[in-house]
GROMACS .gro file of C-alpha atoms in nm:
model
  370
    1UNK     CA    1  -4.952   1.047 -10.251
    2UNK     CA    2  -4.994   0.718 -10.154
    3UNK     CA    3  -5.298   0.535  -9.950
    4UNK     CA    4  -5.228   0.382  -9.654
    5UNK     CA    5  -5.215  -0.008  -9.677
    6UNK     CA    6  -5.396  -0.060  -9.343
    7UNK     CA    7  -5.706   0.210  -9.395
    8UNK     CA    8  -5.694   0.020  -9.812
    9UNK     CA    9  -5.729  -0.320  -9.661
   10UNK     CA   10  -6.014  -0.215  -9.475
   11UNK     CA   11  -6.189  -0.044  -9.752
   12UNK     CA   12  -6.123  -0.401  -9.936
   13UNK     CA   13  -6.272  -0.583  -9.664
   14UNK     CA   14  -6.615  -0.379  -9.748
   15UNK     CA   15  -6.608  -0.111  -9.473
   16UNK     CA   16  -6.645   0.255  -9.619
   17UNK     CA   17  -6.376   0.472  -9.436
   18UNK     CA   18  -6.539   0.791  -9.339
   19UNK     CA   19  -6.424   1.078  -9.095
   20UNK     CA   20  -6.640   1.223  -8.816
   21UNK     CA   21  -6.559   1.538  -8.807
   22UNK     CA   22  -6.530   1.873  -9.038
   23UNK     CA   23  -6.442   2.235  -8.988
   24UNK     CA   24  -6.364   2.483  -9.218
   25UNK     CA   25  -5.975   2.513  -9.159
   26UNK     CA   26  -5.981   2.153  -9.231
   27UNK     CA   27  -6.133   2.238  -9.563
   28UNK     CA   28  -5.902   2.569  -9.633
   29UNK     CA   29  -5.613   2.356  -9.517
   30UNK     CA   30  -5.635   2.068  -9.815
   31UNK     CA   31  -5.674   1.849  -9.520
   32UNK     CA   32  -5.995   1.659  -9.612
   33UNK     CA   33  -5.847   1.618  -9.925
   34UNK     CA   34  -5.588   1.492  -9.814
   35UNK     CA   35  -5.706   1.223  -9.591
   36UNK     CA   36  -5.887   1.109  -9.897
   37UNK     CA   37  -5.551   1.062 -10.142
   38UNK     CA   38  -5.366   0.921  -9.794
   39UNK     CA   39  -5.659   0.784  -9.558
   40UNK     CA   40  -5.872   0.643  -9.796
   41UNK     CA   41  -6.165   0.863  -9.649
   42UNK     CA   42  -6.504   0.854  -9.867
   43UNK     CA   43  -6.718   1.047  -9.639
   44UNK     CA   44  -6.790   1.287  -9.369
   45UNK     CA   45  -7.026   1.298  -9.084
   46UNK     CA   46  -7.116   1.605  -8.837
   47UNK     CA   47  -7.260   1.694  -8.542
   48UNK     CA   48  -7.354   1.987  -8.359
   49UNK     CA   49  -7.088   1.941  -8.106
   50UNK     CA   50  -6.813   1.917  -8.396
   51UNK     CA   51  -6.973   2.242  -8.516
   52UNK     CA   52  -6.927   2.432  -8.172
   53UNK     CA   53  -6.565   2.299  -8.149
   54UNK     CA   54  -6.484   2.388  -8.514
   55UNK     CA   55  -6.677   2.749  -8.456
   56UNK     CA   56  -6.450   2.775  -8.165
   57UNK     CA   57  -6.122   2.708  -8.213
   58UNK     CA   58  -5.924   2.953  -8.464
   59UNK     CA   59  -6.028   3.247  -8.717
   60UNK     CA   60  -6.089   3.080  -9.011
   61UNK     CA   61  -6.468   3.218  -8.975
   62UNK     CA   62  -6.384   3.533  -8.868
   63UNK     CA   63  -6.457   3.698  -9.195
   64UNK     CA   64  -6.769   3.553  -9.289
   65UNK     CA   65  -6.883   3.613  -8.947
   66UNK     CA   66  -6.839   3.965  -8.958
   67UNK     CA   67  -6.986   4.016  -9.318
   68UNK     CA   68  -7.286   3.813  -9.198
   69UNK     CA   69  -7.316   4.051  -8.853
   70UNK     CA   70  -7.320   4.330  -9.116
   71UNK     CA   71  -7.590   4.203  -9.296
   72UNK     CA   72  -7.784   4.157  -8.977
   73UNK     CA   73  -7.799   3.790  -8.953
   74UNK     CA   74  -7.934   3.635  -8.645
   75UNK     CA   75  -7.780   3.398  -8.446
   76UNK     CA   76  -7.957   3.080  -8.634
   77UNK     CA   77  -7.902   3.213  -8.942
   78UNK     CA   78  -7.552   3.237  -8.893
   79UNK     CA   79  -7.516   2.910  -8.787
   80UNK     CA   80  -7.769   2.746  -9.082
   81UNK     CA   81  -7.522   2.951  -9.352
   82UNK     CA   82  -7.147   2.849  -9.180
   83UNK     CA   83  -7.245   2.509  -9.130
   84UNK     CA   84  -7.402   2.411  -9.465
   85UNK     CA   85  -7.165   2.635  -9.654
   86UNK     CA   86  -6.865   2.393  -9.490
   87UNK     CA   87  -7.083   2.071  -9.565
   88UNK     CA   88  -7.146   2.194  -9.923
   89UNK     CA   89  -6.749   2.254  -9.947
   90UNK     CA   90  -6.709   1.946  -9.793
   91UNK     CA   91  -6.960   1.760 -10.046
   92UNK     CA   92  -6.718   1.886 -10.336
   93UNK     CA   93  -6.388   1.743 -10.214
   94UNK     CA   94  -6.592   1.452 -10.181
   95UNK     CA   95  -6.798   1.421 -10.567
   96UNK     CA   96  -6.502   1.212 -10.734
   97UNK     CA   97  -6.607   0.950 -10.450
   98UNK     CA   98  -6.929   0.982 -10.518
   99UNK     CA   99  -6.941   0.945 -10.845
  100UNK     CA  100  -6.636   0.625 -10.871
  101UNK     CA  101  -6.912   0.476 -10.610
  102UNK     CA  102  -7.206   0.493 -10.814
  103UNK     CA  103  -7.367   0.713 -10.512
  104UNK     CA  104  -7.255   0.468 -10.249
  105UNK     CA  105  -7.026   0.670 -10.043
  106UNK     CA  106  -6.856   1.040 -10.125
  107UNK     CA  107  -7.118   1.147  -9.871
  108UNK     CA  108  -7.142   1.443  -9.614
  109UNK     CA  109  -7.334   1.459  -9.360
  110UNK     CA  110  -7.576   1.736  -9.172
  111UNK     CA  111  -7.805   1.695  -8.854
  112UNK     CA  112  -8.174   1.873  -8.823
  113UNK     CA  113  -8.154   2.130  -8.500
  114UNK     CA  114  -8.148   1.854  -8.198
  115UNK     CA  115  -8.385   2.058  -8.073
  116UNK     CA  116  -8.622   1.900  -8.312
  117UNK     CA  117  -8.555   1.519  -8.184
  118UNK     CA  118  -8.901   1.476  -8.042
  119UNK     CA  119  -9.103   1.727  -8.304
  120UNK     CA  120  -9.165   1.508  -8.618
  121UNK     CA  121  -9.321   1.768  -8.849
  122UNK     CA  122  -9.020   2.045  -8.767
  123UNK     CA  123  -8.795   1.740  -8.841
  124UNK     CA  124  -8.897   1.700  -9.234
  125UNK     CA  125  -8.984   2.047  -9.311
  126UNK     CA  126  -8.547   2.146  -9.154
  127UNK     CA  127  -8.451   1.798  -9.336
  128UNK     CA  128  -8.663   1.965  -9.687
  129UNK     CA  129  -8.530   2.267  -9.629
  130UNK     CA  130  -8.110   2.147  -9.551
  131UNK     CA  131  -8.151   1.962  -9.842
  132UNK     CA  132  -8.227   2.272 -10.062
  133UNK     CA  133  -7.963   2.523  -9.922
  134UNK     CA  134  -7.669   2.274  -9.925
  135UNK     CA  135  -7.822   2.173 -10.278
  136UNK     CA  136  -7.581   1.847 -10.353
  137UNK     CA  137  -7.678   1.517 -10.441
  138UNK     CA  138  -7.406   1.343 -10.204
  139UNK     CA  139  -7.557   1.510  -9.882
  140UNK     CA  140  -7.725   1.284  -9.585
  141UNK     CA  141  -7.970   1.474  -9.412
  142UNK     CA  142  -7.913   1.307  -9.047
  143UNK     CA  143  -8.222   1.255  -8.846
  144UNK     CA  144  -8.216   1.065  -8.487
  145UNK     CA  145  -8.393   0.750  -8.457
  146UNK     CA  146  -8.631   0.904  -8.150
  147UNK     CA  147  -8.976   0.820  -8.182
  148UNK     CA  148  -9.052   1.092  -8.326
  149UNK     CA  149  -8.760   1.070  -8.519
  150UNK     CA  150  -8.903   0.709  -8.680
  151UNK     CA  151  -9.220   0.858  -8.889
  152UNK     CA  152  -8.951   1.179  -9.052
  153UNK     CA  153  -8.746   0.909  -9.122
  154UNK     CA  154  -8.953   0.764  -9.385
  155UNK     CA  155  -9.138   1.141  -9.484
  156UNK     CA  156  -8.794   1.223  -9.590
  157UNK     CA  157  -8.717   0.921  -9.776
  158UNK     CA  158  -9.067   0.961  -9.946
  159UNK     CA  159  -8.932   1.283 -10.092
  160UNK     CA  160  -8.622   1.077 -10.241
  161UNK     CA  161  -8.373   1.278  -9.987
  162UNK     CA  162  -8.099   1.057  -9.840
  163UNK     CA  163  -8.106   0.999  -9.511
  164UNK     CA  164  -7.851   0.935  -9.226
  165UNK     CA  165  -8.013   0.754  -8.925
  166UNK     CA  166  -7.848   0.868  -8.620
  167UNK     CA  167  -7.844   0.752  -8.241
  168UNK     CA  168  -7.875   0.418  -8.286
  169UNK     CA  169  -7.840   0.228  -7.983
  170UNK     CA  170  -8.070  -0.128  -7.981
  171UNK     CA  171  -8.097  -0.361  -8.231
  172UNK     CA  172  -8.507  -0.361  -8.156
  173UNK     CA  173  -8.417   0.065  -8.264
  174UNK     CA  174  -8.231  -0.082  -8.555
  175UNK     CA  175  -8.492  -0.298  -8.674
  176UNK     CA  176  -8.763  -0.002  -8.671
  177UNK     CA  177  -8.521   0.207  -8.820
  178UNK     CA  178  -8.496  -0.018  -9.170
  179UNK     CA  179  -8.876  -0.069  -9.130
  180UNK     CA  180  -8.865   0.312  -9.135
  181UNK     CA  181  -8.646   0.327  -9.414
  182UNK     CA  182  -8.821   0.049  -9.580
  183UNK     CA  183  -9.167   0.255  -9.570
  184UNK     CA  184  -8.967   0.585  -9.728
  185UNK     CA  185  -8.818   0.366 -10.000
  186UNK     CA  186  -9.197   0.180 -10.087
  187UNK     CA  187  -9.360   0.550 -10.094
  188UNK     CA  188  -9.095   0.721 -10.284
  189UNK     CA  189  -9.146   0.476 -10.503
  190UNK     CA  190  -9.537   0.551 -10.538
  191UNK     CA  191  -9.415   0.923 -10.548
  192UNK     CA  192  -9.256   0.834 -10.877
  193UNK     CA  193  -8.871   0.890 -10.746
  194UNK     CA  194  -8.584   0.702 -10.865
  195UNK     CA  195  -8.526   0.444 -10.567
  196UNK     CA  196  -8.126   0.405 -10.714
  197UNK     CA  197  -8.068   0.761 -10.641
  198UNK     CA  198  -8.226   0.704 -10.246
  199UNK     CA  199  -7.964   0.628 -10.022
  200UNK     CA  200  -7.961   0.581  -9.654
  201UNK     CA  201  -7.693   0.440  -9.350
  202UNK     CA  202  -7.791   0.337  -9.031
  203UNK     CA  203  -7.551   0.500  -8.790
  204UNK     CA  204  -7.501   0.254  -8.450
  205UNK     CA  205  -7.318   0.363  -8.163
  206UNK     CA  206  -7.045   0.177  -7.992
  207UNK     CA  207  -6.817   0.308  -7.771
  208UNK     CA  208  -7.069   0.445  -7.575
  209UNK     CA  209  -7.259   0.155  -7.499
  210UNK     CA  210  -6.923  -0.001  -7.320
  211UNK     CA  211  -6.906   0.300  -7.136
  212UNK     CA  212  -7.306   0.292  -7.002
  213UNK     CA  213  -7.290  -0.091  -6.944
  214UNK     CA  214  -6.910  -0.119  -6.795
  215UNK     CA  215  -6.997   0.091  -6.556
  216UNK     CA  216  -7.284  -0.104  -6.392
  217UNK     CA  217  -7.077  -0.421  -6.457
  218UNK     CA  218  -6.813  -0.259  -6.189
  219UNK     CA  219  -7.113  -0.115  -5.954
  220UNK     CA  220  -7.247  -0.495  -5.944
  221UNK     CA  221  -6.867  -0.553  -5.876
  222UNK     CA  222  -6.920  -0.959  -5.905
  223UNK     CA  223  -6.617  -1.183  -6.102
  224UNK     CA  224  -6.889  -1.259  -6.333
  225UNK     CA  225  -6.991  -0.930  -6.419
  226UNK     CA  226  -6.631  -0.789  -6.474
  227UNK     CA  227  -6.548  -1.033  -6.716
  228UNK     CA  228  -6.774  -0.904  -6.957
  229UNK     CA  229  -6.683  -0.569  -6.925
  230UNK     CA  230  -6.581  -0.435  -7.281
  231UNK     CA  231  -6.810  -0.666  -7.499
  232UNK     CA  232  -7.116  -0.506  -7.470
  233UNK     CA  233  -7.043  -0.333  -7.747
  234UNK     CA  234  -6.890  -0.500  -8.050
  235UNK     CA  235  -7.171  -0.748  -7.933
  236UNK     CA  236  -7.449  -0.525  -8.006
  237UNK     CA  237  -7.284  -0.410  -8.310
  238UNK     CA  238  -7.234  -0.758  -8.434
  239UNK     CA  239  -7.634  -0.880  -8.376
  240UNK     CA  240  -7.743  -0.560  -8.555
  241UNK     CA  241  -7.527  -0.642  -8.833
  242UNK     CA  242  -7.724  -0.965  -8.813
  243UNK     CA  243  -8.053  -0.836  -8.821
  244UNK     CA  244  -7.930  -0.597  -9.140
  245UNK     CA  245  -7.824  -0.912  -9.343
  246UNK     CA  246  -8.196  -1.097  -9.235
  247UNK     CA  247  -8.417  -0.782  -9.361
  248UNK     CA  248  -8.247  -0.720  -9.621
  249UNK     CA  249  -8.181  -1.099  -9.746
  250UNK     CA  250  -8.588  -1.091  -9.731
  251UNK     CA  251  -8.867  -1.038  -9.983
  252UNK     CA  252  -9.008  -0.711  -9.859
  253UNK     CA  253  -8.667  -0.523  -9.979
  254UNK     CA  254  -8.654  -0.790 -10.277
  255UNK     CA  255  -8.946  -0.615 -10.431
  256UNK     CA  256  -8.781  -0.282 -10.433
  257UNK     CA  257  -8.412  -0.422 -10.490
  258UNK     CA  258  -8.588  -0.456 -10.836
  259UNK     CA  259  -8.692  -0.141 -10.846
  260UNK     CA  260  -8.302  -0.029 -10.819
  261UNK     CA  261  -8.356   0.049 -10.450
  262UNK     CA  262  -7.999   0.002 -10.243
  263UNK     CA  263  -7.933  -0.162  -9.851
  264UNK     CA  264  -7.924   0.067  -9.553
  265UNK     CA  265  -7.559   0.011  -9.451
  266UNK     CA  266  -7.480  -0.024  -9.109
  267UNK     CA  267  -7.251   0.231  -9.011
  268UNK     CA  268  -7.017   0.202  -8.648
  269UNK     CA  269  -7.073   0.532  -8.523
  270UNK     CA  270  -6.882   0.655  -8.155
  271UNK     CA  271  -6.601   0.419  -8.260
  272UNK     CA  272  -6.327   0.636  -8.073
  273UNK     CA  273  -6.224   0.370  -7.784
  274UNK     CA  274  -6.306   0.567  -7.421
  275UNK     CA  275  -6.143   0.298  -7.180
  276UNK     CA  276  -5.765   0.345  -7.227
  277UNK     CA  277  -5.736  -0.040  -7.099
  278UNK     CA  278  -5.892  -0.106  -7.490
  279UNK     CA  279  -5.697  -0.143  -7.762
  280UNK     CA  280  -5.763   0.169  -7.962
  281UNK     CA  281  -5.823   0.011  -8.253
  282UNK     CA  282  -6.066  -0.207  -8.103
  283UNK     CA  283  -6.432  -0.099  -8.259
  284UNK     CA  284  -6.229  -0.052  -8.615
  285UNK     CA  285  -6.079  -0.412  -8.643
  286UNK     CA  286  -6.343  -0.588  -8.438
  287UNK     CA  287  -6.588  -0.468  -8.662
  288UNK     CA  288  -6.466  -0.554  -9.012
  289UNK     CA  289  -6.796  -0.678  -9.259
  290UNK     CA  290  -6.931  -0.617  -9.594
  291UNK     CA  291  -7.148  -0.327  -9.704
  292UNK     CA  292  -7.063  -0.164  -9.363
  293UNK     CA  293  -6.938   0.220  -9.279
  294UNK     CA  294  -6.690   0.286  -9.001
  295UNK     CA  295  -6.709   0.718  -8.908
  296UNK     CA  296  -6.362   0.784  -8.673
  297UNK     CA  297  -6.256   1.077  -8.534
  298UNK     CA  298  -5.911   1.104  -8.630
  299UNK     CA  299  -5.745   0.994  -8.357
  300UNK     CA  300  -5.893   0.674  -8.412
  301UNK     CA  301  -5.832   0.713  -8.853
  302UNK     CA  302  -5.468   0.755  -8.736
  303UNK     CA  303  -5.412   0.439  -8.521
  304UNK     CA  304  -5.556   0.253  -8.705
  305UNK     CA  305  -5.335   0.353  -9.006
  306UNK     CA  306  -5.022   0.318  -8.785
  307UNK     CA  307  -5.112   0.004  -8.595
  308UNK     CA  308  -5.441  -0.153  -8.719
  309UNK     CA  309  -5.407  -0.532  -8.773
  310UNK     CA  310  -5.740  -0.609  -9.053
  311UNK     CA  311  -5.775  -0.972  -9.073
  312UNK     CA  312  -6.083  -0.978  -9.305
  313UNK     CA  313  -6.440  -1.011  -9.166
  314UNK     CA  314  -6.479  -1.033  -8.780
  315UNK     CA  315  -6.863  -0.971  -8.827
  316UNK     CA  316  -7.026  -1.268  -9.011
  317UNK     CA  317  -7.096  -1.590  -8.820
  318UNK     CA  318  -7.137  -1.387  -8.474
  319UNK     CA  319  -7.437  -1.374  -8.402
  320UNK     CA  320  -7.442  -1.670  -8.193
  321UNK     CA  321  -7.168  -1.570  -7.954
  322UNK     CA  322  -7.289  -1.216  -7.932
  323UNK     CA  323  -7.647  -1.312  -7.799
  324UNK     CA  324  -7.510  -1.550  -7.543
  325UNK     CA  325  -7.309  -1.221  -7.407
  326UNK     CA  326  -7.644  -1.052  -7.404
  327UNK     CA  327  -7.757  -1.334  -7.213
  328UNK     CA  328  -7.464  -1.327  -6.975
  329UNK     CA  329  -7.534  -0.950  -6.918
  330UNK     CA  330  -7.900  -0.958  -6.821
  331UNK     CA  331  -7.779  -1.281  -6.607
  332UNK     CA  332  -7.558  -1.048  -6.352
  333UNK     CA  333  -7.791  -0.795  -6.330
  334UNK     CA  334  -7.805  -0.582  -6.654
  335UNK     CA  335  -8.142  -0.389  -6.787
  336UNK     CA  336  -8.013  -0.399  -7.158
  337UNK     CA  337  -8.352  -0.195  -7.224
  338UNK     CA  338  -8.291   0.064  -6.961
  339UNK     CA  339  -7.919   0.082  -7.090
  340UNK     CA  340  -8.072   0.175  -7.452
  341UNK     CA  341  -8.337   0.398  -7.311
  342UNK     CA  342  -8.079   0.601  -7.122
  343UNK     CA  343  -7.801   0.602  -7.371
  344UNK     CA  344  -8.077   0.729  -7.650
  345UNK     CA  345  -8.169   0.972  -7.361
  346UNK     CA  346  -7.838   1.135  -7.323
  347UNK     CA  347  -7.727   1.141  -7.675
  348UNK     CA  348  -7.997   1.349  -7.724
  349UNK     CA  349  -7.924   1.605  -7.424
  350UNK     CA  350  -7.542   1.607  -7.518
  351UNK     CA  351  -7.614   1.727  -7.880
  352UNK     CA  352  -7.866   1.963  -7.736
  353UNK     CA  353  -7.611   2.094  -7.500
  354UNK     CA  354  -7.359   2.116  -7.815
  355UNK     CA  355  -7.613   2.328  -7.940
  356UNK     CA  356  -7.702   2.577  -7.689
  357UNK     CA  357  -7.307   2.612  -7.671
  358UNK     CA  358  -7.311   2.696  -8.020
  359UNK     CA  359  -7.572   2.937  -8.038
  360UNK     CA  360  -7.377   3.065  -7.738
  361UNK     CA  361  -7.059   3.064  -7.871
  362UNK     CA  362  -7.199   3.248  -8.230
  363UNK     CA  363  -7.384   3.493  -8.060
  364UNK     CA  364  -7.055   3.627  -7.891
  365UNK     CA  365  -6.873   3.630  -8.181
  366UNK     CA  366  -7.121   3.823  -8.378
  367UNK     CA  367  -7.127   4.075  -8.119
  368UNK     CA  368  -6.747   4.120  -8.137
  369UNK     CA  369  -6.804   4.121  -8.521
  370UNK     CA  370  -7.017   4.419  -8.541
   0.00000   0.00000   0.00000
């Protein structure tokens, strides 16, 4: 097997290929493995709502559900031993990655409960505790960048466990996150942890800030305000990019670069295109920089791999343009802060709802089981 020239010419350009999604039929299948021989894929992310689907959809859990309705396993339980039994799996097709990286990518991914996004303490003691059970040293623990979220950010760092920022939506968010991750990285350091083995992304979303902000762009319904429908985004993208290369080109992470400490990558998270009038390659191509990770569903891994045009770095040197479409956006009428607040809002509630549908969901099949 072969790797696709497209997805290799991306990973050339810099940008770590990883998939957003996981299940355990994709795992049984060779699949994942797979897509890394073919797809150049060098990580995995999940969320609770690609748990419910993947708990959903087939039988391939059928059998350790009923063992684990025999053994009298409640619904959580169930759910905390499927879930990090898959990422563990997952974290093994993945180790060859891990290791040709130096620690850099092969990396799986596991949210705390959503339920936890406001509760800081219950945040770091489920991060401390996924980190045990899955018991790999290529796992992200991911934690959402809530306010709450923030302060667990750098208590889980401080206990030298990687850490997968999620629900990024603002560069201001962005810039709190690496102070966040900054803070972890300075008191792991006091705590005597090797800062080389301390790894962390910081996962922005995309797609769904075109979606938020196109749609008051056609409620204000001016010419102006239409013509900047579907730039939002890769704007955004592109400043926080910018603010990455500015922290981390400063002295504050210079000090613990010499300490072996590593960058938080930016990684283009919600890059599945929503608005069939975009190309749907669009937040893949347009989004092409150094020391970045791109997570696609793999609709969007597919495209790209069939269609994809990468023409080298479309990031660097953007800044410029991408505030003066900020400025253009706030000019016809846009509240980029009430944008951010709403879109960090509602990614809570959706994985929340993924959640509830989840326990839902298990608790229905472990009646059936027993």
């Amino acid at each position: 097997m072969t790797q696709n020239p497209t997805l290799a010419a991306l990973s050339a350009a810099g940008v770590s290929v990883w998939l957003d999604d996981l299940s355990r039929d994709r795992l049984n299948s060779g699949n994942l493995a797979e897509l890394v021989a073919t797809r150049s894929v060098v990580g995995v992310t999940t969320n609770p709502t690609i748990f419910q689907k993947a708990l959903e959809k087939g039988h391939a859990y059928d059998g350790q559900l009923s063992e684990l309705a025999a053994r009298g396993a409640d619904v959580d339980a169930v759910i905390r031993t499927v879930t990090t039994d898959d990422v563990r799996n997952a974290c093994d097709v993945l180790s060859a990655a891990w290791k040709a990286s130096d620690g850099v990518d092969g990396r799986v991914s596991i949210e705390v409960d959503p339920r936890l996004a406001h509760d800081t303490d219950k945040t770091v003691a489920q991060a401390v505790e996924l980190w045990k059970i899955v018991d790999r040293p290529n796992l992200f623990i991911k934690i959402p960048a809530t306010r709450a979220g923030l302060p667990a950010i750098t208590a889980v760092l401080a206990e030298g466990i990687s850490v997968n920022v999620t629900l990024i939506f603002s560069v201001e968010r962005h810039r709190e996150v690496m102070d966040a991750y900054l803070a972890g990285l300075e008191a792991a350091a006091a705590a005597g942890h090797d800062l080389a083995t301390v790894h962390s992304v910081a996962s922005f979303f995309v797609s769904r800030v075109d979606s938020e902000i196109d749609t008051r762009l056609e409620n204000i319904g001016s010419a102006a305000a239409l013509t900047l429908r579907g730039k939002a985004g890769l704007a955004n993208a592109r400043l926080a990019y910018a603010a990455y290369e500015e922290v981390f080109g400063g002295e504050r992470f210079a000090a613990l670069a010499a300490r072996g400490a590593r960058v938080q990558r930016p990684l283009w998270a919600s890059t599945g295109v929503k608005n069939p009038d975009y190309p749907d390659t669009l937040y893949v191509t347009e989004l092409v920089a150094p020391h970045t990770v791109n997570t696609m569903p793999e609709p969007t891994l597919e495209a790209v791999a069939d269609h994809g045009v990468i023409s080298g770095d479309t990031v660097s040197g953007t800044a410029t343009a991408s505030q003066q479409v900020f400025e253009q956006l706030s000019a016809v009428g846009i509240d980029l802060p009430d944008v951010f607040e709403v879109l960090e809002s509602e990614g809570v509630e959706k994985f929340e709802a993924s959640w509830a549908e989840l326990l839902a969901a298990t608790a229905g099949q472990l009646n059936e089981a027993k």
